[in-house]
Each structure stands twice: as structure tokens, then as C-alpha cells.
XYZ file of C-alpha atoms in Angstrom:
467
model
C 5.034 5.980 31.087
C 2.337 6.974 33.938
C 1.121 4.046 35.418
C -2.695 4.384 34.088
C -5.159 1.712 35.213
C -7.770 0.033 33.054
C -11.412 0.325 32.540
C -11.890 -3.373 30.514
C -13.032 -5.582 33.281
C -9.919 -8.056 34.319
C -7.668 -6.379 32.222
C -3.895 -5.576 32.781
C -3.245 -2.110 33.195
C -0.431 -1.824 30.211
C -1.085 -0.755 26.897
C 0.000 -4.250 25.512
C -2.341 -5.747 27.640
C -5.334 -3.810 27.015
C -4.555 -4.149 23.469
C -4.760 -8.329 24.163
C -7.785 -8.323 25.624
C -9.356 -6.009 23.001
C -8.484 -8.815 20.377
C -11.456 -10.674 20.467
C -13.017 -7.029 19.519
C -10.282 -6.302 16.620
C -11.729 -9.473 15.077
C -15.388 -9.208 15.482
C -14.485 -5.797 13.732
C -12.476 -7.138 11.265
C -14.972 -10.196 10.191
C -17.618 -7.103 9.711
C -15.210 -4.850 7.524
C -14.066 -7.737 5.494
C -18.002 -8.214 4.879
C -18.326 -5.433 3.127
C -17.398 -6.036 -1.282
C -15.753 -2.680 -1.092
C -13.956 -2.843 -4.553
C -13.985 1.104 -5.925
C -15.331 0.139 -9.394
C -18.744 -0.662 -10.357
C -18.280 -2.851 -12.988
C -16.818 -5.332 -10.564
C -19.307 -4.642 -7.451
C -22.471 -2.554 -5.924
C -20.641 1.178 -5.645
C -23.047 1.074 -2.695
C -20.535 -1.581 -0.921
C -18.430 1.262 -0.226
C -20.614 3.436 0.883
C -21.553 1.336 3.612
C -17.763 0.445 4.628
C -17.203 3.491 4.736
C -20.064 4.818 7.165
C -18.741 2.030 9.218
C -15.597 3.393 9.753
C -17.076 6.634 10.501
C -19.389 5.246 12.781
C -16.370 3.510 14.968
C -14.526 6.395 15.035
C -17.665 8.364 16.157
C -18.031 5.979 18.761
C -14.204 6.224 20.115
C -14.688 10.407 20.736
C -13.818 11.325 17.039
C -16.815 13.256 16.411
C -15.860 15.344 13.972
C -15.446 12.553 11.971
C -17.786 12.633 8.311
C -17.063 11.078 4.830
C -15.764 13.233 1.971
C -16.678 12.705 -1.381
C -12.910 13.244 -3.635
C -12.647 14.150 -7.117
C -12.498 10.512 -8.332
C -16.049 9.908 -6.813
C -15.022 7.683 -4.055
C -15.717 8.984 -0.109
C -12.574 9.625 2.312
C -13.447 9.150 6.197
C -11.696 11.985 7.920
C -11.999 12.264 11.288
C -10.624 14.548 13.893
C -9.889 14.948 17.683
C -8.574 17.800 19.645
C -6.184 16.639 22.128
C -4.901 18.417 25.220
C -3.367 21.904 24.759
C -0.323 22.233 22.935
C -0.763 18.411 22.265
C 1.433 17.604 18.804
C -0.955 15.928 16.017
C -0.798 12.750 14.267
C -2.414 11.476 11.154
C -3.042 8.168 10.821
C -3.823 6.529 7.751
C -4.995 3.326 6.049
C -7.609 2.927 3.350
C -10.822 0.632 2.820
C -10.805 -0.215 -0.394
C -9.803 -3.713 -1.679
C -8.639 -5.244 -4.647
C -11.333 -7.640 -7.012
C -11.423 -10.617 -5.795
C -12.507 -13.023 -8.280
C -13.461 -16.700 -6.496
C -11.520 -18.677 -8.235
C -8.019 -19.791 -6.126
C -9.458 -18.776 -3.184
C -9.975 -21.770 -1.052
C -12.706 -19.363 1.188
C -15.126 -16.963 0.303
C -13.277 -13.591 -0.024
C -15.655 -12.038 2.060
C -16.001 -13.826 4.548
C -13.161 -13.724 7.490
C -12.039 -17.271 7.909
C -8.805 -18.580 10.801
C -6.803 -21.888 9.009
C -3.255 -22.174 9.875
C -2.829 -20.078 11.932
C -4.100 -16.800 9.881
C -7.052 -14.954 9.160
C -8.348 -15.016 5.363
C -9.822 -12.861 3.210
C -9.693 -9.809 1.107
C -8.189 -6.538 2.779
C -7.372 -8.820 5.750
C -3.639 -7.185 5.480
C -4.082 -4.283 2.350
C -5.643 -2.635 4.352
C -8.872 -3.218 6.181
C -6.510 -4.837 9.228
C -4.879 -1.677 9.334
C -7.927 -0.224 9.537
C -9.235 -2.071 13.078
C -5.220 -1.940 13.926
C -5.740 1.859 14.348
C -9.553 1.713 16.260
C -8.014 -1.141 18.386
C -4.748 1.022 19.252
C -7.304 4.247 19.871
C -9.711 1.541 21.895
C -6.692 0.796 24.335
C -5.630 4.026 25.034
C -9.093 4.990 25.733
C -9.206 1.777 28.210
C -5.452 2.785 30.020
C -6.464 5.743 30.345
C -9.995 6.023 31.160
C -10.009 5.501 34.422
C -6.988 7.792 35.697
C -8.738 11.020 36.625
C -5.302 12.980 36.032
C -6.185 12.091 32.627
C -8.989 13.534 31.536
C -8.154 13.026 27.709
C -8.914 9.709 26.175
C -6.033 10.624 24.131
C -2.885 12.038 24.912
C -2.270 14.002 21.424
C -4.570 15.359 18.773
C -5.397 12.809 16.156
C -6.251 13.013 12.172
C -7.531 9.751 10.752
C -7.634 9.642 7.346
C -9.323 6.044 5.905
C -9.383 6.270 1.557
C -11.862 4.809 -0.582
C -9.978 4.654 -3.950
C -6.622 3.497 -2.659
C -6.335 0.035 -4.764
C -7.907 2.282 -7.939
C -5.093 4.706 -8.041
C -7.656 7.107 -9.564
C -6.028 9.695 -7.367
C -8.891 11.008 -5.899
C -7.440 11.853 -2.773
C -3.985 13.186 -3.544
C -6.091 15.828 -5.377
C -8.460 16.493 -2.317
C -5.065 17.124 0.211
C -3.535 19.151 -2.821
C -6.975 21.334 -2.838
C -7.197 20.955 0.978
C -3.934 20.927 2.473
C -5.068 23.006 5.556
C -6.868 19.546 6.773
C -4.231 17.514 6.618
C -1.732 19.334 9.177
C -0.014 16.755 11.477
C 3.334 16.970 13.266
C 3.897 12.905 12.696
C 2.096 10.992 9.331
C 1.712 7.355 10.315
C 0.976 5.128 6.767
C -0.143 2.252 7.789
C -0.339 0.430 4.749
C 3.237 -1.784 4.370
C 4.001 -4.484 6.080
C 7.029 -6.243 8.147
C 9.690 -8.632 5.878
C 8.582 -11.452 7.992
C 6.058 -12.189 10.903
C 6.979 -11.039 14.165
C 10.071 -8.706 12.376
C 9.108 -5.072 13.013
C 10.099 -3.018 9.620
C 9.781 0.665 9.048
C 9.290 1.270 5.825
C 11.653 4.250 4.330
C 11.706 4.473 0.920
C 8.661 3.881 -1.767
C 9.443 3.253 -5.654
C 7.330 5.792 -7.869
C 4.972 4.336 -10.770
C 4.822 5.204 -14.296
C 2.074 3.326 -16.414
C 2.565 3.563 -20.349
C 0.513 1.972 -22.697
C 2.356 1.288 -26.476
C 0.304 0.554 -29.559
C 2.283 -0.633 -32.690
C 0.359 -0.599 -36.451
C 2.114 -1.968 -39.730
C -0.559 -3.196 -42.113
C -4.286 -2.147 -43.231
C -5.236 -5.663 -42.019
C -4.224 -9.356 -41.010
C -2.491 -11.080 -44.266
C -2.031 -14.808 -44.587
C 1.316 -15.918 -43.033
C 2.074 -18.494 -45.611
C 1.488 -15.656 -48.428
C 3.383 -12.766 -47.028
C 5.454 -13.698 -43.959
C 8.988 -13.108 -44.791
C 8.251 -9.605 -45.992
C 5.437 -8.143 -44.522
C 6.455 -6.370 -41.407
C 4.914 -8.400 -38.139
C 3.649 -5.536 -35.368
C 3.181 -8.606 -32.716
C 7.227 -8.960 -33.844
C 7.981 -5.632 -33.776
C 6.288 -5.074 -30.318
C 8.047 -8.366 -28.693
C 11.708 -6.829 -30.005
C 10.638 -3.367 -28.758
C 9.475 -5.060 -24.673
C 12.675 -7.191 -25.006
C 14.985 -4.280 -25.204
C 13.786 -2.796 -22.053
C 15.754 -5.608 -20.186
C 19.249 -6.591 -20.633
C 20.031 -10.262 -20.983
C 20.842 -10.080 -16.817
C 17.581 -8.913 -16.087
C 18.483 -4.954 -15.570
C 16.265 -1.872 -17.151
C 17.997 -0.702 -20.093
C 16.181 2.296 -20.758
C 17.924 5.102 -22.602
C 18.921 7.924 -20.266
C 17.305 5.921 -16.778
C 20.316 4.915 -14.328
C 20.139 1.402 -13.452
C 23.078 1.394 -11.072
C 22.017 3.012 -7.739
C 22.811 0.892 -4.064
C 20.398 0.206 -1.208
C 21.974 1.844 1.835
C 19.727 -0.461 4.594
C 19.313 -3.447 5.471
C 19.925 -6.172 2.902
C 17.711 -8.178 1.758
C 18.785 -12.830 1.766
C 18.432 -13.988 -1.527
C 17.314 -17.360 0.032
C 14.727 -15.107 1.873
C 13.386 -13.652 -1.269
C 13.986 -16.680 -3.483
C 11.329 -18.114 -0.623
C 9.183 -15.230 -0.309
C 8.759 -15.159 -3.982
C 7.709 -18.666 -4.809
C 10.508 -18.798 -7.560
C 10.640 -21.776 -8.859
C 14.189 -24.328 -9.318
C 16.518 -23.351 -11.538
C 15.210 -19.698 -11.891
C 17.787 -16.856 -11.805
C 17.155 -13.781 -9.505
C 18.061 -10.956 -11.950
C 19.792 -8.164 -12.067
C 23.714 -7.705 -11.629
C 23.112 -5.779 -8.172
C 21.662 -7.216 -4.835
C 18.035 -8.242 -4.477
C 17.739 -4.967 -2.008
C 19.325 -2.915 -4.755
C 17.045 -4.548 -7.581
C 13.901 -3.757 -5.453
C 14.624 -0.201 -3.702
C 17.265 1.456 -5.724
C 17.271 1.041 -9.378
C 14.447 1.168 -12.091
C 12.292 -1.896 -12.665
C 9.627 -2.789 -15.631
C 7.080 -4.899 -16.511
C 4.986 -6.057 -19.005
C 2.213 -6.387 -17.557
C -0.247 -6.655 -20.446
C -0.152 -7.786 -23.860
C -3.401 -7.374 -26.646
C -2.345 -10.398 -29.157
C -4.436 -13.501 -30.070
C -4.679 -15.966 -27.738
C -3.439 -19.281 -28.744
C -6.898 -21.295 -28.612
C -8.275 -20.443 -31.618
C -4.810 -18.314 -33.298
C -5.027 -18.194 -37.261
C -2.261 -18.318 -39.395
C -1.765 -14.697 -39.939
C 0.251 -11.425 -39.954
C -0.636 -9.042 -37.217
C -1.757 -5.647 -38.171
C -1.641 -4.228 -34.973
C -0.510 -4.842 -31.288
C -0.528 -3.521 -27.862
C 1.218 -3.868 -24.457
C 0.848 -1.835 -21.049
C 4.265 -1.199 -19.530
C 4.571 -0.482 -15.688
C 8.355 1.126 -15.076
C 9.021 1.555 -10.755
C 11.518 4.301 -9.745
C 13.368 4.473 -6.968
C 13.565 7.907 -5.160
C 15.320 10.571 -6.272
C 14.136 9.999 -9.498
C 11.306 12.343 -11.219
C 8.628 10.128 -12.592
C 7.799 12.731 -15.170
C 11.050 12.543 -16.539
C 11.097 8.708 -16.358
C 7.803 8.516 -18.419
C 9.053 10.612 -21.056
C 12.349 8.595 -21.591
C 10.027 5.361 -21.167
C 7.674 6.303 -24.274
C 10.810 8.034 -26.380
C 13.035 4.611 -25.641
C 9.880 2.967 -27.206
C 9.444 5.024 -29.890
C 13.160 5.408 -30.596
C 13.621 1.125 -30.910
C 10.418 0.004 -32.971
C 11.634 -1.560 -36.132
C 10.382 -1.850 -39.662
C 8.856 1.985 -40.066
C 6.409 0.788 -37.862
C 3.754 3.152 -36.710
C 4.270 3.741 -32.878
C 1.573 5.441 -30.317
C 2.235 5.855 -26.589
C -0.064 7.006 -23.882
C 0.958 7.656 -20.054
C -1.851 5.609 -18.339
C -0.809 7.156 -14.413
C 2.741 7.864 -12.109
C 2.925 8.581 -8.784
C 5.582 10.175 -7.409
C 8.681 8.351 -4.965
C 9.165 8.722 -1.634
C 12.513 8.842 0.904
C 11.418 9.358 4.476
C 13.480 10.640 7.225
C 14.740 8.571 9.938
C 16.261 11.399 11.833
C 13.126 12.814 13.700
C 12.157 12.272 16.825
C 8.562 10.376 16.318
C 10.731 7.693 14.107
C 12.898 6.855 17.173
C 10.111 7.178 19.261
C 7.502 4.449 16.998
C 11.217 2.425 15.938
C 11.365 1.872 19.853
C 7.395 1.505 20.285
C 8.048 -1.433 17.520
C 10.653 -2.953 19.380
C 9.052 -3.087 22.871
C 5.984 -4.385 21.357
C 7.411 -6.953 18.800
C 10.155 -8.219 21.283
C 12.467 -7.752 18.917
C 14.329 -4.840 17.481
C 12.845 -3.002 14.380
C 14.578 -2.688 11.099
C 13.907 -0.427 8.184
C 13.354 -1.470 4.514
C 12.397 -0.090 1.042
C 9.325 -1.345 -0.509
C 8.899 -1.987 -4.433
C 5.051 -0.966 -4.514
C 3.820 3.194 -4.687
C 1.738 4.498 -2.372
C 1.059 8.124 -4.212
C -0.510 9.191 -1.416
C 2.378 9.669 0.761
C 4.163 12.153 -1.624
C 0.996 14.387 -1.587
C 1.406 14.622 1.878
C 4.619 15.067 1.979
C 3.897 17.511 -0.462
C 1.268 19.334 1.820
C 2.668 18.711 4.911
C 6.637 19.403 4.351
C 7.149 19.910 8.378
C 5.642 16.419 9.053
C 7.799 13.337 10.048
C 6.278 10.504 7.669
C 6.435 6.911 8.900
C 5.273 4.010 7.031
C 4.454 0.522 8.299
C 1.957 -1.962 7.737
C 0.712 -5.323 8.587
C 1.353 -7.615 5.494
C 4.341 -10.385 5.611
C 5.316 -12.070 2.540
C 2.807 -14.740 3.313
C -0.305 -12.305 3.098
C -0.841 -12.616 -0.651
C -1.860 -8.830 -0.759
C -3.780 -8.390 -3.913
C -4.186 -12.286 -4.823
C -5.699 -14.921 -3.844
C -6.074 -15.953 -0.200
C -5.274 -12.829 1.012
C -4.351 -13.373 5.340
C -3.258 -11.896 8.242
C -1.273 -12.775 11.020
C -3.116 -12.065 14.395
C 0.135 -11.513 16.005
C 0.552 -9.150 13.252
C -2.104 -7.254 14.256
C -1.690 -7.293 17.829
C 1.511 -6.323 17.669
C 0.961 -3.042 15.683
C -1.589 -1.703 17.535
C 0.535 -2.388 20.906
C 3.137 -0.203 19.163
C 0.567 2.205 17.731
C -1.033 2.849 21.116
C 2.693 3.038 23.006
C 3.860 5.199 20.352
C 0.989 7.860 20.893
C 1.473 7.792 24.768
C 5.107 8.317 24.941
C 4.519 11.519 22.012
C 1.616 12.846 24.162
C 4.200 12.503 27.245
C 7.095 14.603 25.009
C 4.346 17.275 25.287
């Protein structure tokens, strides 16, 4: 690297430093995104909450040379912030990405106010802390220290030493796909040589992971009818055909008695080729409690990143307070089946909904409806910018980086990929299995933070240096 000196007063002249003494910033910022009740549906908060998080992003972006930087309303309603910078001639362009959004985040089991930033045990609290609003100020504080390194070197007249894309969603956490359809429509805005999602996370704190492989999403809801109406249980249970029965034997042959997917015609058998994943780790991580089983006849890696997994996550059944005794007429259940790449999440919602359909007992009338999907994604680990931000992780971790799978979907990533085919995608994030992303108590680690934007702002030098 060129030895660039610093224009924050007292500061060292490395990229890691300038990124520590920017901290104090990175939190001010994130205290004042965190403020903002951005959930992306206005039955749960003000739809203007995300206006204004969102013309606070553009504003800091404005304010760091980006200004062609404006927010774009997608076809789900919800406004993008894209932003873009022209670097130095024949300079190679990266997107970076993170979202603004946040999950609900009803008070109850949080110990703080959600929207308020709050440090206790050595964390910061609150919602989007990790998914994704700390990606969000990881990316302005790795842009901030560049700017600072290089500021003051007059053989660098650039702040930045590579053209830049920055992409921050609005309807992330809705999965109302509002921007996958924009890039489809828009692809042309969306060139980059090197993707950057930032919106994983590392296996533990102070592990650097690359994320390389993202399970696909189908979301089916079932609905089950047997009877014109509820009949006493006492009078006609024995013969009348149960749909709350006939829906619990339909959701309990989706599993096998180990725990695997037993879907007809979905292979539940593939291996994880990376870096395994300690069962004592994950029996940990998860909270499981004594005496509970991990399932599934394969590894834990192999259970999350390379075979099939579904859930019930929803049931529509009487609740026990106040149950009569009675026959159900009717019931319904919302079934979320994960893919692993390689596998086409069209075809694996049509053999969800005929498995269904092919299993209900009794004559029972069955209805299906696919809710959403979102496609997998593999990325490749044999380009140039992955070496380049696997060794920018390293330096700035102290530690060297490993790569991992990740059970959630980020949709988003395959439209690009889609769009941008040329592109080396990287994913990585700042959640650790501590963060509680999309629960209660959501935190961060500062170190966390620190550390990615370190890497971030190394990892954009040493590309702008490759020319």
C-alpha cells in the first residue's frame, strides 16, 4: 500500500487506524439510524419512518462525495438509496450493499427500547444494530477512512481509489421483492466488477467468514376442508374426518423420524464441501436445550448448507384457552422449505404443494398457494477480489478468514447475479450468533464493526492499486 497520511487530527496514518478513531463517529451514526422505526409495513409503523432513514443515508453519502446519490421508489413502494461515484480512469467498480429496513420489534423481551442504541456487556442493542443498519455505517465509516488516508496525499487526488455503487434497500426484511424487480428492469445501474453483500455475519466474534453459499426460500401456504362446519366431538369423533388431524399427519410426513425432509422427488442427501460446522458450537449457538437431538443423519454443516430444510412455521387451529370440544372443519398451516444451491426453487415449490396434496388423508379437500421463493446462491471463490477482501479480512481481524454457507435467503443476490453475470459476488456481514438478528435484543459487537470496515476500506485500496 502507498504510505498515505491522515487528515483526522492525531490520527495514525493506516487505514485500521483511521477507521479507530472514526469509531466514536460510526456510533453517533449508528444511535441516529437505529432511531429511526424503519419497519417497511404500515400496519406496524409510520411508512414515513422510512422515508426519513432513508434520506439519511442519502444525505451521508452526499456528504462523503457520492453526489449522485437520490432515493428510488421500487415496485413494492419502498425507496432504494443508490448512490454513485466515478473513480479514477479505468478504476474497476464495486457495489456495496446493505439495506435499512428492520424487522418489527414488538417491546416485549427486549430488556431496552428497540430504538434506542444502548452498550451492556459489552455490545450495542437494538433493532438493525447487526441486520443491517451496522452494515450500513460499516460501509460510510470504511468510505470515511479512505477519504481521511487519503485526503491529504496530493498524488491522490481521488477520495477513492475505485468507482463505487452503493446500493442501501428499503424492503429487505419484507421480501416484497421490490428491488430484485427494479435491477431486473434496470440492470444497466447495477454494473460492478466486485458485489460486496454486506448483510451475513462471521460464525463467531472476531472469526472473519465469507459467506459462499445462500439456501433459496419457498413459502407455501396449505388449507385442508372436510366438513360444512364444527360437529360435537363426543357425537361424531370416530367417524367424522378431523382436517386439524389430517393437516398434523400431512406436516409430519415432511420430516422423517431423524429429522431429514422427506419430500417426494427433493434430494436430501447432498455434503457441505467447507468448513464444518462443531456440533457443540451450534448446540451453543442455538440455545438447544438438554437432552435435545440435533437432527438429521448428515453433519450440522450439511443439514444447514446442503440439503433441503422445512418448517412449519404457522398453524390456524384453536388455541387452547378457550378450545371447545369439537371436530374441525377446516385448517391451515404456512410451510417455509430452504434449498440449498443447485436446486431450482420453482421446481422445489411444485413438488412441495404436490407432496402435500399427494399425502392428505380421508378425501380431504386440499388447497395450496405459493406465498414467495427466492432463488439460491453459490459464489465463486476463485476471483481475484475474493482473495483480495479474504486477505483484507485476515489482516484486519488478526486472524485468518474462513468461508461458510448460511441457512437464510438473501433474493437479492441472485438478481444480481442475474444482472451482473461478470461480477465477483462476496457476501459478509456483521452478525455473530449472539446478535439475535430478527428477535429480541438484537446487538452488535463493536469489534465487529470495526473490524469490517478496516477490511472494507483495505480491500478497496489494494483493488484501486490492481488498477
Amino acid at each position: 500500500m502507498h504510505e498515505h497520511t491522515s487528515d483526522i487530527p492525531g490520527a495514525s496514518v493506516t487505514l485500521t487506524g483511521a477507521v479507530t478513531d472514526l469509531m466514536p463517529q460510526a456510533l453517533s451514526d449508528l444511535t441516529e439510524l437505529v432511531s429511526y422505526r424503519s419497519v417497511q409495513d404500515p400496519a406496524v409503523e409510520d411508512p414515513e419512518q422510512c422515508r426519513l432513514a432513508a434520506e439519511w443515508v442519502r444525505e451521508r453519502l452526499v456528504e462523503l462525495g457520492l453526489t449522485d446519490t437520490a432515493l428510488v421508489r421500487t415496485p413494492d413502494g419502498s425507496d432504494a438509496v443508490i448512490g454513485h461515484y466515478e473513480g479514477p480512469p479505468g478504476a474497476q467498480r464495486v457495489l456495496l450493499y446493505a439495506h435499512y429496513d428492520v424487522q418489527p420489534a414488538p417491546a416485549e423481551g427486549w430488556r431496552t427500547d428497540p430504538f434506542t442504541l444502548t452498550f451492556a456487556d459489552g455490545r450495542y442493542y437494538g433493532r438493525g444494530a447487526a441486520d443491517c443498519k451496522g452494515s450500513v455505517v460499516s460501509h460510510l465509516t470504511a468510505l470515511r477512512a479512505l477519504r481521511a488516508v487519503r485526503g491529504a496525499d496530493p498524488a491522490d487526488p481521488d477520495p477513492y481509489p475505485v468507482s463505487l455503487t452503493v446500493v442501501i434497500e428499503g424492503s429487505e426484511e419484507q421480501g416484497t421483492a421490490g428491488l430484485e424487480q427494479y435491477v431486473a428492469a434496470h440492470p444497466e445501474e447495477f454494473a460492478a466488477d466486485v458485489i460486496l453483500i454486506q448483510d451475513t455475519g462471521n460464525v463467531k466474534v472476531g472469526q472473519p467468514t465469507l459467506t459462499t453459499a445462500l439456501r433459496g426460500m419457498v413459502d407455501v401456504t396449505v388449507r385442508v376442508e372436510s366438513l360444512a362446519g364444527q360437529l360435537h366431538s363426543g357425537a361424531f369423533g370416530g367417524a367424522a374426518p378431523d382436517a386439524l388431524a389430517a393437516l398434523i399427519a400431512m406436516l409430519a410426513s415432511l420430516k422423517d423420524d431423524r429429522g431429514n425432509t422427506t419430500i417426494d422427488g427433493l434430494d436430501a442427501t447432498g455434503t457441505w464441501p467447507g468448513a464444518p460446522y462443531d456440533e457443540a458450537a451450534f448446540r451453543a449457538d442455538a440455545g438447544m436445550l438438554e437432552g435435545a437431538e440435533v437432527t438429521g443423519s448428515g453433519t450440522v454443516a450439511d443439514m444447514l448448507w446442503a440439503r433441503p430444510a422445512v418448517t412449519v412455521l404457522g398453524i390456524d387451529a384453536p388455541a387452547v384457552v378457550g378450545s371447545v370440544p369439537a371436530i374441525q372443519p377446516s385448517a391451515a398451516a404456512r410451510v417455509s422449505l430452504r434449498v440449498p444451491p443447485g436446486v431450482d426453487t420453482g421446481d422445489a415449490a411444485e413438488k412441495l404443494q404436490a407432496h402435500l396434496r399427494r399425502v392428505a388423508p380421508w378425501g380431504v379437500r386440499v388447497a395450496t398457494e405459493l406465498v414467495g421463493q427466492g432463488s439460491a446462491f453459490g459464489a465463486r471463490t476463485d476471483t481475484e477480489a475474493f482473495a483480495l477482501l479474504e486477505q483484507a479480512l485476515t489482516d484486519a481481524f488478526g486472524t485468518p478468514t474462513i468461508t461458510s454457507g448460511q441457512g437464510g435467503s438473501i433474493p437479492l443476490t441472485a438478481a444480481l447475479a442475474s444482472a451482473q453475470p461478470d461480477a465477483s459476488i462476496v457476501m459478509l456481514g456483521l452478525s455473530d450468533p449472539a446478535s439475535q438478528m430478527h428477535a429480541a435484543n438484537e446487538s452488535v459487537h463493536p469489534g465487529e464493526l470495526e473490524n469490517m470496515a478496516a477490511a472494507v476500506a483495505m480491500f478497496l485500496q489494494r483493488l484501486g492499486e490492481r488498477g
